[in-house]
Coordinates of N, CA and C in Angstrom, one line a residue:
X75 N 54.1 71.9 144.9 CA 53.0 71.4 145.6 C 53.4 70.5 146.8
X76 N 54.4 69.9 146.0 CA 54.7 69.1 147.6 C 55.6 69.5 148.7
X77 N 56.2 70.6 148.2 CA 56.8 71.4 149.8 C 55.9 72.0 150.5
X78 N 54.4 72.3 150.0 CA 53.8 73.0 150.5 C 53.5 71.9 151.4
X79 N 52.9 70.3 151.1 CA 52.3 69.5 151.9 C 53.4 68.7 152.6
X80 N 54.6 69.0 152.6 CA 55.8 68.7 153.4 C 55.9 69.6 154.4
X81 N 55.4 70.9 154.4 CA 55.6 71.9 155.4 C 54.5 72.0 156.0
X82 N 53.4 71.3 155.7 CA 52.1 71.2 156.3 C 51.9 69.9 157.5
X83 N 52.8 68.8 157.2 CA 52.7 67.7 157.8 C 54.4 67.6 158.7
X84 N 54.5 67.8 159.9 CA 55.6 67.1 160.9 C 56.1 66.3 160.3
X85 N 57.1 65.8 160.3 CA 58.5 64.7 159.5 C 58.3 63.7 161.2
X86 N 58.4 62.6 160.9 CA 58.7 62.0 162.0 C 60.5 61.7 162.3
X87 N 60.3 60.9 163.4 CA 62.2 61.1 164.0 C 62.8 60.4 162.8
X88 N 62.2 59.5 162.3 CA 63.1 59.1 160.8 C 63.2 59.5 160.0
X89 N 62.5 60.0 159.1 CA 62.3 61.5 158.3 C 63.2 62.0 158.1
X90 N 63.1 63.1 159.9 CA 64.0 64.1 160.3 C 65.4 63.7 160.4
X91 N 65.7 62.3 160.3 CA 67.1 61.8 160.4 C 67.8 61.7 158.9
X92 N 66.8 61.6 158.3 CA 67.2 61.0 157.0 C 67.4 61.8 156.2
X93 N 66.7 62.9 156.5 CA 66.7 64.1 155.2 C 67.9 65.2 155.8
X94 N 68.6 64.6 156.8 CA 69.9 65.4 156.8 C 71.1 64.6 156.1
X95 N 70.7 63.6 155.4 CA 71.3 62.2 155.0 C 71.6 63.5 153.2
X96 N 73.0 63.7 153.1 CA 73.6 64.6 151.7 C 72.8 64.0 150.4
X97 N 72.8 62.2 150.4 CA 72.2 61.6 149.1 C 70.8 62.1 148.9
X98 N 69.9 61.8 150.1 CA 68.5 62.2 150.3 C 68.7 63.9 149.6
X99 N 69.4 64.9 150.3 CA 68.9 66.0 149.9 C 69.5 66.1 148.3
X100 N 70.1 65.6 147.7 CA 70.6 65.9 146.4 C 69.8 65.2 145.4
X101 N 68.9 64.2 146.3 CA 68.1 63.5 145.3 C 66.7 64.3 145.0
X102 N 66.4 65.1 145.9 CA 65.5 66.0 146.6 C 65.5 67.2 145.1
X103 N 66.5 67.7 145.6 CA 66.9 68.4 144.4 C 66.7 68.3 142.9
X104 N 67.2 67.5 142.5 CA 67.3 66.7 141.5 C 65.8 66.7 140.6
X105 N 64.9 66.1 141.7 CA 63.5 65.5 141.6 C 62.5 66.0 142.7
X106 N 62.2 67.5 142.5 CA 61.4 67.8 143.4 C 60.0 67.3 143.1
X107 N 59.6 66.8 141.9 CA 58.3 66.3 141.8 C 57.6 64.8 142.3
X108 N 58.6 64.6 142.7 CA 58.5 63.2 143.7 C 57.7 62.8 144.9
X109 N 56.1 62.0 144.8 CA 55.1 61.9 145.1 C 55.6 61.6 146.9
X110 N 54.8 61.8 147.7 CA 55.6 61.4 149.1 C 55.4 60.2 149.5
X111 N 54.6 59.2 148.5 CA 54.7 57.3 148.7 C 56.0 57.0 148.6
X112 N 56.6 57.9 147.2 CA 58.1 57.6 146.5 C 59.1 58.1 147.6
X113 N 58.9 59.6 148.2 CA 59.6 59.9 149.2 C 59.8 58.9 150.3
X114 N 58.7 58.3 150.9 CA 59.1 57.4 152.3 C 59.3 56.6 151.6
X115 N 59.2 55.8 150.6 CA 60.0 54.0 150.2 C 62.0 55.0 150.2
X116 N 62.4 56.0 149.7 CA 63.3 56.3 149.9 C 63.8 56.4 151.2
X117 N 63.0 57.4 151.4 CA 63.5 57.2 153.2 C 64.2 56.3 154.0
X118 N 63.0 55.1 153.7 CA 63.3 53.5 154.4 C 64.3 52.9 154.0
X119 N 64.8 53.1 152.5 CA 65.7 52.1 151.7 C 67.1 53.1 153.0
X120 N 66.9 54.7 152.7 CA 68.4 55.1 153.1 C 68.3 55.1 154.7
X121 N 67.2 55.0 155.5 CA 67.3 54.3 156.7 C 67.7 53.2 157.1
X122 N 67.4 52.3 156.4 CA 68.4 51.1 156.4 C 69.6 50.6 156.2
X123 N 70.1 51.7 155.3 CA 71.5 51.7 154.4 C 72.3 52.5 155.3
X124 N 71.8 53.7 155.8 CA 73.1 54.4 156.6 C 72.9 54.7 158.2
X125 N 73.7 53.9 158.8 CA 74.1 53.8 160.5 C 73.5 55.4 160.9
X126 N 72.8 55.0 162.2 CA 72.8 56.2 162.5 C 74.3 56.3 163.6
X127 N 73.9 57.7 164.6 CA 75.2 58.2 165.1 C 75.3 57.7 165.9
X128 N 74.1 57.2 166.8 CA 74.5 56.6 167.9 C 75.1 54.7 167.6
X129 N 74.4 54.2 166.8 CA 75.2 53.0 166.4 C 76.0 52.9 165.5
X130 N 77.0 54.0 165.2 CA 78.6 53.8 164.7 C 79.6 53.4 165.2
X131 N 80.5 52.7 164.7 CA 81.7 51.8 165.5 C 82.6 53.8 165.4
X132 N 83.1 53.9 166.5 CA 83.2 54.3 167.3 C 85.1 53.9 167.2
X133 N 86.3 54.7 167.3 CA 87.4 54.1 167.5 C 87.8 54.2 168.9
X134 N 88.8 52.9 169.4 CA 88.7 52.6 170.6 C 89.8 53.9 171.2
X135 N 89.7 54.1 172.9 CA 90.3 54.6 173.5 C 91.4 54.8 173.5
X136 N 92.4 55.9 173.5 CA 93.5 55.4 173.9 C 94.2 55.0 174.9
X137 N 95.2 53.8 174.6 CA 95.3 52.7 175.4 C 94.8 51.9 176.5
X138 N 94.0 51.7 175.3 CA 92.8 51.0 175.7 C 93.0 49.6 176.0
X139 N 94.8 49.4 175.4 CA 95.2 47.6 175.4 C 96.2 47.4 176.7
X140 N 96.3 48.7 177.0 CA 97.6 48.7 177.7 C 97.2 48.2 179.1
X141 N 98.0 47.4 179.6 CA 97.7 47.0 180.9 C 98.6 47.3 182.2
X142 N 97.7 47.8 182.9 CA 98.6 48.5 184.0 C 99.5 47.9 184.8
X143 N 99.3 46.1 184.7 CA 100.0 45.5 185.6 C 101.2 44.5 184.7
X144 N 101.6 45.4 183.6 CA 103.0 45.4 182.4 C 103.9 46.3 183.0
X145 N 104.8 45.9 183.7 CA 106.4 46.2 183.6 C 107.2 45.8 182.9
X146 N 108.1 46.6 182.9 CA 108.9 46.9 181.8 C 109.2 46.9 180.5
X147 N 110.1 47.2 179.5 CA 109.9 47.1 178.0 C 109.2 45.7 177.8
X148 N 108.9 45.2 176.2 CA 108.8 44.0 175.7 C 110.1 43.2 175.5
X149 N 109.4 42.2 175.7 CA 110.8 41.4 175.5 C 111.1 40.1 174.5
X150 N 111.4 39.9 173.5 CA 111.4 38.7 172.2 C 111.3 37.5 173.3
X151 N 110.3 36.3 172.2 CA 110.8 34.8 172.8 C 112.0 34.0 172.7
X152 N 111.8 33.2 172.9 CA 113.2 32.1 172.5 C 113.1 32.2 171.7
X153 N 112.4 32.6 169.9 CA 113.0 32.2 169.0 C 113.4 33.6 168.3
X154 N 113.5 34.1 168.9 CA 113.9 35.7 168.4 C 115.6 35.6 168.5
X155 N 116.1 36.8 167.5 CA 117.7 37.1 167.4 C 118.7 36.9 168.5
X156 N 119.5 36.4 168.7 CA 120.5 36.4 170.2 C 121.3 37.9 169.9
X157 N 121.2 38.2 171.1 CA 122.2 40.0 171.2 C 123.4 39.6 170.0
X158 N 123.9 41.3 170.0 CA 125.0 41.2 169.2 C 125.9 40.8 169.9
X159 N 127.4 40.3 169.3 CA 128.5 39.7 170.2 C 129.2 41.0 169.5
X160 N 130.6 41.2 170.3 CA 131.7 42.2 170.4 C 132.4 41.8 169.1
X161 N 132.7 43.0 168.3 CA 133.8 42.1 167.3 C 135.1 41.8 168.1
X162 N 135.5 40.8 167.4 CA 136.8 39.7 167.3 C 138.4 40.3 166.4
X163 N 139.1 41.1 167.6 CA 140.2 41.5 166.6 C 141.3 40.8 166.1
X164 N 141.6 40.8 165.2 CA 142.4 39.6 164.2 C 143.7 39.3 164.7
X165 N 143.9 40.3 165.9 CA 145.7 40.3 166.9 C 145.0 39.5 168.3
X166 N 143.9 39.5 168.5 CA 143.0 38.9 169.7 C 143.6 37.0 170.0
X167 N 143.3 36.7 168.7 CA 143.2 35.3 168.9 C 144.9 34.9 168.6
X168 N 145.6 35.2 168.2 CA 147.3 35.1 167.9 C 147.2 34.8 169.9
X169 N 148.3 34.0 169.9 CA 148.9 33.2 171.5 C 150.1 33.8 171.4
X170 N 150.0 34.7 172.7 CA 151.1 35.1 173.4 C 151.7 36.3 172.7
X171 N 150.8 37.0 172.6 CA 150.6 38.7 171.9 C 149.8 39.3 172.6
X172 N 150.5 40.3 173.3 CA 149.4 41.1 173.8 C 149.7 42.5 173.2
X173 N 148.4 43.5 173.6 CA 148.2 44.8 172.8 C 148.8 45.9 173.7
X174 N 149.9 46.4 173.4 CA 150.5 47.4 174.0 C 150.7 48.8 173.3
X175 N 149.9 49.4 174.3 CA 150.1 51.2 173.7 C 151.3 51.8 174.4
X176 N 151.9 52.4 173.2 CA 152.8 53.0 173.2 C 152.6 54.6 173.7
X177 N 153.1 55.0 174.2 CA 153.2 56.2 175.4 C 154.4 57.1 175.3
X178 N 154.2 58.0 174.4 CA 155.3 58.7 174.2 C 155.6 60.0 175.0
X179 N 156.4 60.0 175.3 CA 157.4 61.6 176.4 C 157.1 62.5 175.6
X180 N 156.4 63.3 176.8 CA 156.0 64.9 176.6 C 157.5 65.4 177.0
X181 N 158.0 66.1 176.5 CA 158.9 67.7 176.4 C 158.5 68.8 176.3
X182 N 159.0 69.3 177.0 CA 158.7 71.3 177.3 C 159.9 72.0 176.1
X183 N 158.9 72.6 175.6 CA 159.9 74.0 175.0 C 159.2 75.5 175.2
X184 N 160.1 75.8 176.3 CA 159.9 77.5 177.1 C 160.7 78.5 176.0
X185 N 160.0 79.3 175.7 CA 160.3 80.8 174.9 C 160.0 81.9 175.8
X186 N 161.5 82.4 176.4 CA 160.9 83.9 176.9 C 161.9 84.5 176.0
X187 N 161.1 85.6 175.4 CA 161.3 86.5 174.3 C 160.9 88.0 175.6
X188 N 162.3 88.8 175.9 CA 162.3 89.6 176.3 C 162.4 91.0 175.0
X189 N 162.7 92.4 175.7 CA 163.0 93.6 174.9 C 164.5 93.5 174.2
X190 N 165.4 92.3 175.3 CA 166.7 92.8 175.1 C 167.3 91.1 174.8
X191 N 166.2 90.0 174.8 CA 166.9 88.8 174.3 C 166.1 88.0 173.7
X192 N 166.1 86.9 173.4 CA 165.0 85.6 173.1 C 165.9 84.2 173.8
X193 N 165.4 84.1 174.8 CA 165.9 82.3 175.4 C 164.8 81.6 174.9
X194 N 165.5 80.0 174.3 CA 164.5 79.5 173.9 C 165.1 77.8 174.9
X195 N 164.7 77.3 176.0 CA 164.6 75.8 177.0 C 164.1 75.0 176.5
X196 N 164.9 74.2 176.2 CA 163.9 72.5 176.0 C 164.5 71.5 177.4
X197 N 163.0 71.4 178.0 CA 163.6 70.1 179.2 C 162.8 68.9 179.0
X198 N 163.3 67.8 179.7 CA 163.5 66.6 179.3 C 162.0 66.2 179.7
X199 N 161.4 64.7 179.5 CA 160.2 64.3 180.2 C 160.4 63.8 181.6
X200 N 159.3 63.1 182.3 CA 159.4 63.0 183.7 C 160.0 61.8 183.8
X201 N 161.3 61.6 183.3 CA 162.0 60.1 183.0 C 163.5 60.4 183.9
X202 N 163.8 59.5 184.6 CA 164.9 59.3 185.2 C 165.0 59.5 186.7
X203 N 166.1 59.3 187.7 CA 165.9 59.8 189.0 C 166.7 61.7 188.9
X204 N 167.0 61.8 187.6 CA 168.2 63.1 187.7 C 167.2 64.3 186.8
X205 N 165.7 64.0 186.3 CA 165.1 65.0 185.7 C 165.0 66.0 186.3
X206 N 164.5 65.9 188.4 CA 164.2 66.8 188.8 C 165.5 67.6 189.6
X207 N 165.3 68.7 190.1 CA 166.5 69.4 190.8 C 166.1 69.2 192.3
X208 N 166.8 69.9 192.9 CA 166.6 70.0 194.8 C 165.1 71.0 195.1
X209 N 165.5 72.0 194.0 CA 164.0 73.1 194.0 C 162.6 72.4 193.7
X210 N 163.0 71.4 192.9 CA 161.7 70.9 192.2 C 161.2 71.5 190.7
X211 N 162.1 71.7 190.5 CA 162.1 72.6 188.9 C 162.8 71.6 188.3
X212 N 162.6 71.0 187.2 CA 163.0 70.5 185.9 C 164.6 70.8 185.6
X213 N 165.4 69.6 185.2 CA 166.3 70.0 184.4 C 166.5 70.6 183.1
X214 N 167.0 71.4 182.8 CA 167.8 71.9 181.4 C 168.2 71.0 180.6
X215 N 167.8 70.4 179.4 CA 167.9 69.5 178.8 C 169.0 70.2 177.5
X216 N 168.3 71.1 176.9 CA 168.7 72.4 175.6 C 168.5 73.7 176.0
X217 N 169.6 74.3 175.9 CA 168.9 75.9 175.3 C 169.8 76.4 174.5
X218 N 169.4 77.8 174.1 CA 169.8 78.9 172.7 C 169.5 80.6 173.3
X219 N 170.2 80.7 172.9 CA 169.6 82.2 173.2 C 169.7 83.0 171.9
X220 N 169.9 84.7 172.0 CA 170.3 85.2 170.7 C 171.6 85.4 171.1
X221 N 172.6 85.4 172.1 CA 173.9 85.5 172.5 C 174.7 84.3 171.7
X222 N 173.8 83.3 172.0 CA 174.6 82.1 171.9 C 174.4 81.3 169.9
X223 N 173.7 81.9 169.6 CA 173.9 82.5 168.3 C 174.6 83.3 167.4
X224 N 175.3 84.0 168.4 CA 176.3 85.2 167.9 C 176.3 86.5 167.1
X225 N 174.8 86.9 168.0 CA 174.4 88.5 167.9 C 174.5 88.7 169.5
X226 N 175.2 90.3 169.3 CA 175.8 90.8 170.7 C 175.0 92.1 170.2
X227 N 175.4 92.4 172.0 CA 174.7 93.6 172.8 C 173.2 93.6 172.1
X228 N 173.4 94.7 171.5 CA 171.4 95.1 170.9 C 171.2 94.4 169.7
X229 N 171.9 93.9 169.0 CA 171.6 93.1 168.0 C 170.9 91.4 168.5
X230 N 170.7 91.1 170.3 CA 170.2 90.0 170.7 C 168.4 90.5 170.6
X231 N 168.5 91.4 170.8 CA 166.4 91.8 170.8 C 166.3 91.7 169.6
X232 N 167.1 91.5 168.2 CA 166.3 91.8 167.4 C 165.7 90.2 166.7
X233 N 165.0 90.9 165.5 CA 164.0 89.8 164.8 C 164.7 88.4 164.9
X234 N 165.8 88.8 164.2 CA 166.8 87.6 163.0 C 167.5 86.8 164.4
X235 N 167.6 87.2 165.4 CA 168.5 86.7 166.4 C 166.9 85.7 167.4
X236 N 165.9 86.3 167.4 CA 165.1 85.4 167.7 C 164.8 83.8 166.7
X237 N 164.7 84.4 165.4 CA 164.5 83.2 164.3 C 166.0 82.4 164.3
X238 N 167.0 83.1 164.4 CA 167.9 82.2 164.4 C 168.5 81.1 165.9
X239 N 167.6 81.7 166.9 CA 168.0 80.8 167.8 C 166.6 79.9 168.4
X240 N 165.5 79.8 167.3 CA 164.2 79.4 167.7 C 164.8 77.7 166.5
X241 N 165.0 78.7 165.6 CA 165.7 77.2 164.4 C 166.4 76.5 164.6
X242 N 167.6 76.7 165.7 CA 168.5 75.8 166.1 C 168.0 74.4 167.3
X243 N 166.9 75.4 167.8 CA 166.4 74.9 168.6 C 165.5 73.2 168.0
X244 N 164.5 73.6 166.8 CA 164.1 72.8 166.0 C 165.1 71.7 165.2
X245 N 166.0 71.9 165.2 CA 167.1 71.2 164.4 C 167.2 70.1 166.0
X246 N 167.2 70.6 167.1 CA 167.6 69.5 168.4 C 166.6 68.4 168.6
X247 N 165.0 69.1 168.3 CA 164.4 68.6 168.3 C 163.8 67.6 167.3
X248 N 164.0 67.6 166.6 CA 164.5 66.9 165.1 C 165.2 65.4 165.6
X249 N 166.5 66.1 165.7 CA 167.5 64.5 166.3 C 166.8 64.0 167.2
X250 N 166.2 64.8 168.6 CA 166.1 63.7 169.6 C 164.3 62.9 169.1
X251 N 163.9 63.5 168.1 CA 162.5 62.5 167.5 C 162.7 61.6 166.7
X252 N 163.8 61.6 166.1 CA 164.9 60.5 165.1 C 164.7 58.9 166.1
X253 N 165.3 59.2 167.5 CA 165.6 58.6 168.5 C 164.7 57.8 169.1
X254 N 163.9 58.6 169.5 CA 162.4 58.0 170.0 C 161.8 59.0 169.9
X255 N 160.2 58.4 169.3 CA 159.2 59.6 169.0 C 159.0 60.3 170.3
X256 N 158.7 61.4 170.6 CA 158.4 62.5 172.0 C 157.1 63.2 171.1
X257 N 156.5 64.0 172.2 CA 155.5 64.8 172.3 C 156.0 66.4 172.6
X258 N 155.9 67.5 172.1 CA 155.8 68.4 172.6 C 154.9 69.8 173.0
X259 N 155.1 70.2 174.2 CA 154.3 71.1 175.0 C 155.2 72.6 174.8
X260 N 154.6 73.8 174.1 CA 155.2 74.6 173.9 C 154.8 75.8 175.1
X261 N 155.6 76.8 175.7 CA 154.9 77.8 176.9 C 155.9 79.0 176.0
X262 N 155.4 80.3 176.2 CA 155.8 81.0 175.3 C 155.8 82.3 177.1
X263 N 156.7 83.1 176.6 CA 156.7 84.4 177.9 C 157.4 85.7 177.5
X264 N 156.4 86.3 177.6 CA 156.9 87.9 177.4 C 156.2 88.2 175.4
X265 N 156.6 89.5 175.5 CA 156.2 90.5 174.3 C 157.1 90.4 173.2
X266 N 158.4 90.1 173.3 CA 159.7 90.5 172.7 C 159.7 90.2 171.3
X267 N 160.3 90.3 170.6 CA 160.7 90.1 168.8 C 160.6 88.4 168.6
X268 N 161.0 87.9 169.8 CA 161.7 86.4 169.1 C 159.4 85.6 169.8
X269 N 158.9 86.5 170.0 CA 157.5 85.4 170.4 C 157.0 85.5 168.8
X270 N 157.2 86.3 167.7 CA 156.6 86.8 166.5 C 157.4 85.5 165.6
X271 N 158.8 85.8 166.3 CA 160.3 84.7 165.4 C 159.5 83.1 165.6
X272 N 159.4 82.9 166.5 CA 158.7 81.5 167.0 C 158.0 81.0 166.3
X273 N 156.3 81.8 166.5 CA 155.4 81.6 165.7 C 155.4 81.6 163.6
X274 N 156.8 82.5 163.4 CA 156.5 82.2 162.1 C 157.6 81.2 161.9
X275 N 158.3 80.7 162.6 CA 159.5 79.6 162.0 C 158.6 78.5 162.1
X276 N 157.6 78.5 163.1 CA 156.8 77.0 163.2 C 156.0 76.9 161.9
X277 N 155.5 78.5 161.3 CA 154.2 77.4 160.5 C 155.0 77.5 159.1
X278 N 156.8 78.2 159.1 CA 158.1 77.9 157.9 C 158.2 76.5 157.4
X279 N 158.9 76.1 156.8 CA 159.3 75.2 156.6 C 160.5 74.2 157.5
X280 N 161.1 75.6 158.1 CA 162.0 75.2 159.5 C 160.9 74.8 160.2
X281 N 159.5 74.5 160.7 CA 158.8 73.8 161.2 C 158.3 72.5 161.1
X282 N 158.5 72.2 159.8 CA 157.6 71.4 159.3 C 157.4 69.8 159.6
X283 N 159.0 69.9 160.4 CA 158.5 68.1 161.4 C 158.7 68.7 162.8
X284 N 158.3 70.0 163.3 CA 158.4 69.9 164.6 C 156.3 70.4 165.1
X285 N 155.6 70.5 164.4 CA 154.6 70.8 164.4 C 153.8 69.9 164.8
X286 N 153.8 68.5 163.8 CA 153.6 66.8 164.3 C 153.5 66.9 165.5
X287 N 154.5 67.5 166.3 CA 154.8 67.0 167.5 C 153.9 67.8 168.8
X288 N 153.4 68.5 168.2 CA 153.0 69.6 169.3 C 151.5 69.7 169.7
X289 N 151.6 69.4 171.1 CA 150.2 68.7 171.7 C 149.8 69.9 171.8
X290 N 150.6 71.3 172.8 CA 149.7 72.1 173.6 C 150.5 73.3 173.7
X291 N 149.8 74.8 173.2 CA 150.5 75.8 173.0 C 149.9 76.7 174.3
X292 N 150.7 77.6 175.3 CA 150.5 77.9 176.5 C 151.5 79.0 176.5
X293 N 150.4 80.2 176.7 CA 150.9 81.7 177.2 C 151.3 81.7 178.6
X294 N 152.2 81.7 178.9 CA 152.4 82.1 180.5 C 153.0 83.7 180.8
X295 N 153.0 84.2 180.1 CA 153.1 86.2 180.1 C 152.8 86.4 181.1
X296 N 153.2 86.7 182.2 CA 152.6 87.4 183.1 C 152.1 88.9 183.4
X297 N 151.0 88.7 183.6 CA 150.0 89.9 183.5 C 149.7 90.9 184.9
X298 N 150.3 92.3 184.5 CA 150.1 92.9 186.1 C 148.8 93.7 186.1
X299 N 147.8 93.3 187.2 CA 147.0 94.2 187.3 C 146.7 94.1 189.1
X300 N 147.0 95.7 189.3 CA 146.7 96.8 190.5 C 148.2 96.2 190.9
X301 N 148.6 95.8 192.1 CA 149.7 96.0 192.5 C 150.8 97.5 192.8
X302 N 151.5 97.3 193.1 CA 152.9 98.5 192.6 C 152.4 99.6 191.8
X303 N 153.4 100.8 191.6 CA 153.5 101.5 190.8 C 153.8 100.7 189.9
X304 N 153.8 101.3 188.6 CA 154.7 101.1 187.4 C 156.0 101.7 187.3
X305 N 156.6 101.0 186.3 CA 157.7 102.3 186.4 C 157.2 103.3 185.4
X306 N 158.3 103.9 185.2 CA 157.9 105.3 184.8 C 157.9 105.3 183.1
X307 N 157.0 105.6 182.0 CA 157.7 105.0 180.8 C 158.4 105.6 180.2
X308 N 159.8 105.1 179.3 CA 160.9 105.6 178.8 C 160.7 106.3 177.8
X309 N 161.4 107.6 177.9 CA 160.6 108.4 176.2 C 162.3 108.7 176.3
X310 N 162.2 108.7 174.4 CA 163.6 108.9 174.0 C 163.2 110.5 172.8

């Protein structure tokens, strides 16, 4: 009976605001027999109790605090942290010590591993007025070959004559690190038996204090492309 006289009579603007109010309708529910004296004392109580939409606080804009006439970051007062200071090294404060880096000599060791030899050059660093030549090429400090190991004619291309004169080489190198520590720069050239000899004496045990030493490994093979004919290839 009373939906009928609820659908019979217009809701006014408070009413209509109220009864979209979730408590209102679940109370509704609940208690449809609820006389409509009882309905408007509710109404009023949850009119009063819940904000409408237009007077809700509302959250503020964003940066809304910010002020346009603020340059640059923030910055602490006087009683805020002082920057960090640099640490203090414990050789710093000692009188009449100063900190000197040591700079050790680069050395070249050239490997041209041909069909029919293995030379293996070690030249000196950029030390003295007698390092360089008239050409501008480097003195000869060491070398080895497979000759000068004492395999002749075709027995210089092979394996054993590359390892054996890559090892002698490492034995020089050895002494002159005894002496003063050096650095070594390795350049490797050509295809031949002794570039295979090289690479496995270094990661041998015949390597094992000359590897320390070795800053920088450099193919310089020279590679032909267009130029010349070729020659012709050898068939046996």
């Amino acid at each position: 009976m009373f939906a009928a006289i609820f659908r019979s009579c217009r809701p006014s603007s408070s009413l209509a605001t109220a009864l979209k109010n979730p408590i209102l309708a679940a109370r509704y529910h609940r208690e449809p027999q609820t006389d409509l004296n009882a309905l408007s004392d509710l109404v009023g109580e949850l009119t009063t109790t819940v904000p409408s939409s237009s007077s809700s606080t509302l959250p503020p804009p964003p940066f809304s605090g910010f002020n346009s006439k603020d340059s640059g970051p923030p910055t602490a007062d006087a009683t805020g942290y002082a920057p960090p200071s640099p640490p203090v090294s414990q050789y710093g404060s000692r009188a009449g010590i100063e900190t000197v880096i040591a700079v050790k000599p680069i050395w070249r060791l050239h490997c041209k591993s041909t069909r029919n030899n293995t030379i293996a050059t070690l030249a000196g660093p950029n030390e003295g007025p007698d390092i360089w030549k008239e050409d501008g090429k480097r003195r000869t400090t060491f070398w080895f070959s497979g000759g000068s190991c004492g395999f002749k004619k075709a027995n210089r291309a092979s394996y054993e004559a590359g390892y054996q004169c890559v090892v002698r080489m490492f034995k020089k190198i050895e002494q002159i690190n005894e002496v003063k520590p050096i650095q070594l720069e390795i350049y490797v050239k050509g295809f031949g038996q002794g570039r295979e000899a090289l690479r496995n004496a270094m990661l041998a045990a015949e390597g094992m204090k000359v590897r320390p030493l070795v800053v920088s490994v450099t193919d310089r093979t020279p590679i032909k492309i267009g130029g010349t004919r070729a020659k012709k290839t050898r068939r046996l």
